[in-house]
Short mmCIF file of C-alpha atoms and ligand atoms in Angstrom, two decimals:
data_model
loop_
_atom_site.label_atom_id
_atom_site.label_comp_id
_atom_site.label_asym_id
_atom_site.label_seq_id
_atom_site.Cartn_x
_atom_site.Cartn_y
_atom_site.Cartn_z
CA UNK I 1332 13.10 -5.61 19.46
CA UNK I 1333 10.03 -4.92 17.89
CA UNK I 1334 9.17 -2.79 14.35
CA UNK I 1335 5.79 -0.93 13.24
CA UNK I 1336 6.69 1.58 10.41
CA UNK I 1337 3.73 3.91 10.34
CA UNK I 1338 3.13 7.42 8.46
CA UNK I 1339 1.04 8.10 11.65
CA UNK I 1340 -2.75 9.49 11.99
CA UNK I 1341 -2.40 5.88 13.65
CA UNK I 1342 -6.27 3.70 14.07
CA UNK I 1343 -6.73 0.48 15.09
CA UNK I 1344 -5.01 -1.34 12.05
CA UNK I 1345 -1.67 0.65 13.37
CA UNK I 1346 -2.31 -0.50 17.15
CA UNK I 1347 -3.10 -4.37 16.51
CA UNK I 1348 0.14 -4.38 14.56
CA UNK I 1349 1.81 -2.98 17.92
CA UNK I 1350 0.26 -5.17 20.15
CA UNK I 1351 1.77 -7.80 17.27
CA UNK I 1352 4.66 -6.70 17.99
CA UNK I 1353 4.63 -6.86 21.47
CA UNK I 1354 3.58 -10.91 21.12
CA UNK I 1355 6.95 -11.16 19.36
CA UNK I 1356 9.34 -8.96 21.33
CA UNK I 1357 9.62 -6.68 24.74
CA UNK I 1358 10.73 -3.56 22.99
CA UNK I 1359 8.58 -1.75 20.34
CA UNK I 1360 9.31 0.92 18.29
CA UNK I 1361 6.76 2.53 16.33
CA UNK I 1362 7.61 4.66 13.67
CA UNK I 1363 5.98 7.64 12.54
CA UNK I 1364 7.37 9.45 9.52
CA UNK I 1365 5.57 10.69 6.01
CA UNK I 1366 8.44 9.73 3.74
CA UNK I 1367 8.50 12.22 0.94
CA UNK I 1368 10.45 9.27 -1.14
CA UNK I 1369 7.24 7.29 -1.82
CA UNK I 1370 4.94 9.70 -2.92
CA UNK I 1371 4.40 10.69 -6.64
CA UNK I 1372 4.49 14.52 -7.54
CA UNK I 1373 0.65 14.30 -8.06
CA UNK I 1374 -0.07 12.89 -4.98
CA UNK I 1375 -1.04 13.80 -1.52
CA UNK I 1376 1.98 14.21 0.87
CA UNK I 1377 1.63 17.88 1.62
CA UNK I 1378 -2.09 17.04 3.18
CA UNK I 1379 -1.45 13.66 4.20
CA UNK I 1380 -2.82 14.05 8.09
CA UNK I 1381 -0.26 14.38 10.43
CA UNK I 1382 -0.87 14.34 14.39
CA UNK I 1383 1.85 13.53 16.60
CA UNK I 1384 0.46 14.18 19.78
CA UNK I 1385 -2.59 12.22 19.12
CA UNK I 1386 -0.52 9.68 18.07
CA UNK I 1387 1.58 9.49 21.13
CA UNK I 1388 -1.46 9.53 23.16
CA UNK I 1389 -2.97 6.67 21.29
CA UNK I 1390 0.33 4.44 21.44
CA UNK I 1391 -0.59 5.05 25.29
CA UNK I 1392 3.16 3.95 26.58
CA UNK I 1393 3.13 0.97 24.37
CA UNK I 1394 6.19 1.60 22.80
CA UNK I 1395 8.93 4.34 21.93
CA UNK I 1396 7.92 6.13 19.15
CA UNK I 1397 10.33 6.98 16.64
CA UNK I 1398 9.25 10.14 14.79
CA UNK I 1399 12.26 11.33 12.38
CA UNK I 1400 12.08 14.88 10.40
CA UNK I 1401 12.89 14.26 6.63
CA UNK I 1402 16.34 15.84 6.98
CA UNK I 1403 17.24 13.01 9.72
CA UNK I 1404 15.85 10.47 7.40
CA UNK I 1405 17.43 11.98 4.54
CA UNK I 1406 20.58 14.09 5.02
CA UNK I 1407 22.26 16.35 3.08
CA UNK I 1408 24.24 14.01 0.53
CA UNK I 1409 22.00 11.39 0.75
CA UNK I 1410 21.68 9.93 -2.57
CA UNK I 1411 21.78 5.54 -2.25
CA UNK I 1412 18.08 4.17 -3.44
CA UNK I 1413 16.90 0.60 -2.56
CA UNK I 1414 15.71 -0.46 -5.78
CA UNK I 1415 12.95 -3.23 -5.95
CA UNK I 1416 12.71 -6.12 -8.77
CA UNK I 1417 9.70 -7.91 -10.52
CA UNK I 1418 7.31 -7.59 -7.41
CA UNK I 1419 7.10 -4.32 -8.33
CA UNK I 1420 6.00 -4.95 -11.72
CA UNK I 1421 2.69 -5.33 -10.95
CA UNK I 1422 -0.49 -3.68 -9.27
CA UNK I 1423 0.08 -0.65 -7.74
CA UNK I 1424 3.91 -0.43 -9.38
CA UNK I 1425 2.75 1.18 -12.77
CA UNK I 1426 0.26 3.76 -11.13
CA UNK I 1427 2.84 4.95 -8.61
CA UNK I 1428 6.07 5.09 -10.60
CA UNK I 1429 9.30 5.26 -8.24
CA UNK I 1430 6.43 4.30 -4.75
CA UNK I 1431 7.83 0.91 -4.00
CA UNK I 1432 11.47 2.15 -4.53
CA UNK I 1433 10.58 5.08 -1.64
CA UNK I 1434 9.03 2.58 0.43
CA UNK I 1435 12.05 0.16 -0.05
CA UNK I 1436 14.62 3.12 0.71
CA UNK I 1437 13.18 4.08 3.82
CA UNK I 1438 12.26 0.74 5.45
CA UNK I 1439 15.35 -0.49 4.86
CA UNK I 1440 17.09 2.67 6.69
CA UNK I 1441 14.56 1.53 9.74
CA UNK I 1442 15.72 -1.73 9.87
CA UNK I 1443 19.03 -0.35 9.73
CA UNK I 1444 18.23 2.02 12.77
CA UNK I 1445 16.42 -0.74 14.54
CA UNK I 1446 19.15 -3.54 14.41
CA UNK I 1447 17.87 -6.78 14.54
CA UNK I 1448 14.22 -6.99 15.30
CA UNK I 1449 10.80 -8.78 14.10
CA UNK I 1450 8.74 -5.99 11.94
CA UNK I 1451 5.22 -6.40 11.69
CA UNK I 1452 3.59 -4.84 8.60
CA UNK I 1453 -0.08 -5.08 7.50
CA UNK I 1454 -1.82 -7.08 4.80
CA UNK I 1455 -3.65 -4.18 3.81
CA UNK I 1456 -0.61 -3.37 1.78
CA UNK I 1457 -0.23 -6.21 -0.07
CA UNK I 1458 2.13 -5.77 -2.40
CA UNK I 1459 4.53 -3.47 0.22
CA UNK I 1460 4.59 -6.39 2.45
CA UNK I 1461 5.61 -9.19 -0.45
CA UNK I 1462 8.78 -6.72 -1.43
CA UNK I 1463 9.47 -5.95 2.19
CA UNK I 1464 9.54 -9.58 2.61
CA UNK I 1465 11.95 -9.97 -0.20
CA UNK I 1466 14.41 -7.19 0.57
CA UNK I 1467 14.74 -8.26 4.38
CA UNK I 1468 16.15 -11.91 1.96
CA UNK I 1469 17.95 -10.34 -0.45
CA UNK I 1470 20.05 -8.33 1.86
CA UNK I 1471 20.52 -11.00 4.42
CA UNK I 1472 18.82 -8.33 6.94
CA UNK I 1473 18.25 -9.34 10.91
CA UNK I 1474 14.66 -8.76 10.59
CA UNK I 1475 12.24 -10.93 10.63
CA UNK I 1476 9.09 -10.20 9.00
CA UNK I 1477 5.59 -10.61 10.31
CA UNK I 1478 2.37 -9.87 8.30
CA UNK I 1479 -1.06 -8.93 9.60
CA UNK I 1480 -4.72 -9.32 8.96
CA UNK I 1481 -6.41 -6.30 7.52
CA UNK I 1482 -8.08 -4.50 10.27
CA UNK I 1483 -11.87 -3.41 8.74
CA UNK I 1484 -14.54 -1.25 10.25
CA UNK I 1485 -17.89 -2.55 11.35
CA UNK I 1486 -19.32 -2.26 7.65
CA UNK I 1487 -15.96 -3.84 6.45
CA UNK I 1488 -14.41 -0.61 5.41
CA UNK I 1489 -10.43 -1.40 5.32
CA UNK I 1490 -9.08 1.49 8.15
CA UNK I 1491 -6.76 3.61 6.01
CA UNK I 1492 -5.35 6.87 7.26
CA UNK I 1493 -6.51 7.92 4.34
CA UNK I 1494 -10.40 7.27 5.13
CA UNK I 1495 -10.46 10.63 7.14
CA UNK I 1496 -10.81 12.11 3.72
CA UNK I 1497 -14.01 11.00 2.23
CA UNK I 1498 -17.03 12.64 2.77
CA UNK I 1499 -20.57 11.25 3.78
CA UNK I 1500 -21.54 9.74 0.21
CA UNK I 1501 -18.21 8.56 -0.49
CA UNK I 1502 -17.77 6.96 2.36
CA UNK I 1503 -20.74 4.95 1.66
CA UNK I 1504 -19.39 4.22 -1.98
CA UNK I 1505 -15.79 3.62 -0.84
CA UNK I 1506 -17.64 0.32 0.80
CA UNK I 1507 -17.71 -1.22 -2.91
CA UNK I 1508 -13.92 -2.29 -2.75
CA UNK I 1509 -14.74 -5.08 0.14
CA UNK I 1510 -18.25 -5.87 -0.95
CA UNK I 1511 -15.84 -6.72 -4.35
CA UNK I 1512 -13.86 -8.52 -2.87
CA UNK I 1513 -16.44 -10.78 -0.52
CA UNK I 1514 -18.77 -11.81 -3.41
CA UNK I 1515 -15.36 -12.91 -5.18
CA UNK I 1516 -14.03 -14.80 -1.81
CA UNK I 1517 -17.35 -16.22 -1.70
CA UNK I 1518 -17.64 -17.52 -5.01
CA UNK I 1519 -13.79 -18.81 -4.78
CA UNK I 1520 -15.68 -20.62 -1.51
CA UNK I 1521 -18.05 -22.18 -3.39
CA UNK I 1522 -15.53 -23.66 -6.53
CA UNK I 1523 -14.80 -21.08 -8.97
CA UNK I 1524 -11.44 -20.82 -9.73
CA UNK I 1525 -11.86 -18.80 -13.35
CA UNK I 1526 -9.78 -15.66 -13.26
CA UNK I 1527 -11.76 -13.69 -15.30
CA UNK I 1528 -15.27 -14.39 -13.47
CA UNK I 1529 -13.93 -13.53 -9.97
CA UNK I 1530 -12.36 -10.54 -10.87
CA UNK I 1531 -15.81 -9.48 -12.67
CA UNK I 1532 -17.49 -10.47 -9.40
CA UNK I 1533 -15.18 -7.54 -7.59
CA UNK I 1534 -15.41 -5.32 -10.62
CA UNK I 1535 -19.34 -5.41 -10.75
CA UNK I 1536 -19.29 -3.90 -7.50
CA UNK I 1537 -16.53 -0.85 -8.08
CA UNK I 1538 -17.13 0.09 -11.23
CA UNK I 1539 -20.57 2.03 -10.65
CA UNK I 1540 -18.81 3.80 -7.24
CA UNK I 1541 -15.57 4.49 -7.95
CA UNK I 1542 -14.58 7.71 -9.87
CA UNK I 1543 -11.39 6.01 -11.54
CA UNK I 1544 -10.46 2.29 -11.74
CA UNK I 1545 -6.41 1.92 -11.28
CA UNK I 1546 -7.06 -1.99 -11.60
CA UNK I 1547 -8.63 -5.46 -10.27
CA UNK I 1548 -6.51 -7.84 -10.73
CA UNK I 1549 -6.46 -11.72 -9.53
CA UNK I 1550 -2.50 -12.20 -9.15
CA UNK I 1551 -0.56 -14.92 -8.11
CA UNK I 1552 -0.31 -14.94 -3.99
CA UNK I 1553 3.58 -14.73 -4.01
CA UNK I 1554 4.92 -13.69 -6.98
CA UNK I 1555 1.94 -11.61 -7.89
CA UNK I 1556 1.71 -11.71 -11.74
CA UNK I 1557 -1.64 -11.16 -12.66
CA UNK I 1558 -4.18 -14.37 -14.31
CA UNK I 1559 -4.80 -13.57 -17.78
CA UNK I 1560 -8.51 -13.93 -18.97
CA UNK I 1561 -10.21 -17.14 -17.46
CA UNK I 1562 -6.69 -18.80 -15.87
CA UNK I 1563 -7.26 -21.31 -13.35
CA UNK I 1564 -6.21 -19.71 -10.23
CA UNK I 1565 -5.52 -22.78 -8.43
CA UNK I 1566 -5.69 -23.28 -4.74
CA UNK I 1567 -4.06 -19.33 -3.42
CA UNK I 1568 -4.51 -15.99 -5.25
CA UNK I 1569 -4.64 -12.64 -3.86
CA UNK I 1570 -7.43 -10.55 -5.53
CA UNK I 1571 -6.47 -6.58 -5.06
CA UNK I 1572 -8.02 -3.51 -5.87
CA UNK I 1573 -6.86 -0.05 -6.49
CA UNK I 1574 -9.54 2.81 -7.22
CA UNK I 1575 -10.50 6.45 -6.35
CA UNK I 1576 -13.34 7.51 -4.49
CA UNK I 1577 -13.83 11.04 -5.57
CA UNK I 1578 -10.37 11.78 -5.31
CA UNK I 1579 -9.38 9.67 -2.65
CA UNK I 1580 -7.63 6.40 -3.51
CA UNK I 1581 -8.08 3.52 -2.03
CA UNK I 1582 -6.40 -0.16 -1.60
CA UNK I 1583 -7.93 -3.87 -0.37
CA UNK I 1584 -7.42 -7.00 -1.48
CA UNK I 1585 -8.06 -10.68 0.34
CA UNK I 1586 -6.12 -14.03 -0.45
CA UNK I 1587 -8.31 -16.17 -2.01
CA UNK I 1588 -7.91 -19.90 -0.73
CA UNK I 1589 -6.63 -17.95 3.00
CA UNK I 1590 -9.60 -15.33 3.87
CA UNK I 1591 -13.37 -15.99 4.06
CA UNK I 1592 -15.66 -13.54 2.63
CA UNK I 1593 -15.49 -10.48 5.05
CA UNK I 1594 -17.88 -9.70 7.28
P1 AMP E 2862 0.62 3.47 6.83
O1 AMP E 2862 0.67 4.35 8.04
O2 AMP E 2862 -0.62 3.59 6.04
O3 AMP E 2862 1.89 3.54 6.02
O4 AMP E 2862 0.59 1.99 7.39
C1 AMP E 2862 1.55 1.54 8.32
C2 AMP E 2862 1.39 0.05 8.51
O5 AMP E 2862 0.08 -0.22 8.98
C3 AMP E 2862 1.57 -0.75 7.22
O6 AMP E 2862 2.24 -1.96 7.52
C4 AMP E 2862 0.15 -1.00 6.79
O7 AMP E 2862 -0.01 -2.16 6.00
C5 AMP E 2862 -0.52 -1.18 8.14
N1 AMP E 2862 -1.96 -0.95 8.04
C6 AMP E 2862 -2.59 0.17 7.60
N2 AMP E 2862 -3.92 -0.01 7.62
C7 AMP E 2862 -4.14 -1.27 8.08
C8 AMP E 2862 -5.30 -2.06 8.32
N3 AMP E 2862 -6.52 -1.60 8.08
N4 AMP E 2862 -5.13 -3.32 8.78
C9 AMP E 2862 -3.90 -3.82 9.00
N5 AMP E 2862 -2.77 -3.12 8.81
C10 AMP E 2862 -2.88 -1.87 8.35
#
């Protein structure tokens, strides 16, 4: 049995993590479900895009797809919360109180639904695929899980669901974040290993596009606690980035030491 949680309006990241998914078992299910659990009361889940049907069609008989209302996910009475530890700490944690413990609840109810299984979540969510990781542990869950390359445009845009927001200019400006990230990968490439000058690499980049800076931080691979000021990052870190373009917000990140410069 194969996994891919999805909140649909599916691209090419979602399908390379199905045909994943098919390398690892005969059965896929694909999930497609906006959980109302991981999204602040600011944020966007009322306009987050939703298209089954286009969807299905794109899956093209690749899999079942698995696409629970919120009252199946979460019946009346349902009340038990999957809360996550120090992974959560950092990054996108503080700017999205109560996110991780949404995306914790939920995932865990899929792997619950799925039975044993290998699920196959993207790198472009860094930090949700470190605490998946550690749950599927910590609950001594049948589930193995698999992570992903971030899939990128042509320009090395990260594909988000989310892109399908951003108009003309800011989809021009959104392609700061992996521009960021490459000059930092490259420099990492070529020796530096200062905390503090890598993440200015990335941050020279963002700043003059993006409308608000939630963070670039240079954090440890695994346990992702951020390098202070010029720490030697040693041989692995994973350099992320969390801004807003216009009002759009947007995630990427690349493991220093692991990825090349993209593109
Ligand atoms: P989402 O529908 O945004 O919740 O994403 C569902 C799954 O697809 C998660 O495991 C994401 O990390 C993964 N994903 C989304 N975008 C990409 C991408 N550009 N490359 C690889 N995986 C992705």
């Amino acid at each position: 049995m194969g996994l891919v949680p999805t909140m649909g309006a599916l691209h090419e990241g979602h399908l390379a993590l199905v045909r994943e998914a098919r390398r690892h078992a005969d059965f896929v299910m694909c999930s497609i479900f906006v959980n109302p659990t991981q999204f602040g009361p600011n944020e966007d889940f009322a306009r987050y895009p939703r298209d089954l049907e286009g969807d299905v069609a794109k899956l093209d008989g690749a899999s079942v797809v698995f696409a629970p209302d919120v009252a199946a996910m979460y019946p009346p009475g349902d009340e038990t919360r999957v809360r996550v530890g120090a992974l959560a700490e950092h990054l996108c944690g503080p700017h999205r109180p109560g996110h991780f413990e949404g995306v914790a609840t939920v995932v865990t109810k899929l792997f619950a639904i799925a039975g044993p299984c290998t699920a196959v979540f993207g790198k472009k969510d860094y930090q949700q695929l470190a605490i998946l990781r550690r749950i599927a542990l910590d609950l001594f869950l049948a589930v193995r899980v698999v992570g992903y390359p971030i899939v990128r445009e042509a320009d090395g845009l990260a594909m988000s669901s989310r892109n399908a927001y951003l108009k003309p200019d800011e989809r021009q400006r959104a392609l700061s974040l992996s521009r960021g990230l490459s000059a930092a990968a490259r420099a990492f490439a070529a020796g530096e290993r200062k905390a503090g000058v890598l993440r200015a690499l990335a941050l020279a980049e963002v700043e003059p596009a993006a409308s608000s800076i939630d963070y670039v931080t240079v954090a440890h691979a695994d346990a992702l606690t951020p390098f202070e000021g010029d720490a030697d990052v040693g041989a692995r870190a994973v350099l992320a980035i969390a801004c807003r373009i216009g009002t759009t917000r947007l995630i990427d990140n690349v493991v220093l030491g692991e990825d090349g410069p993209i593109g």
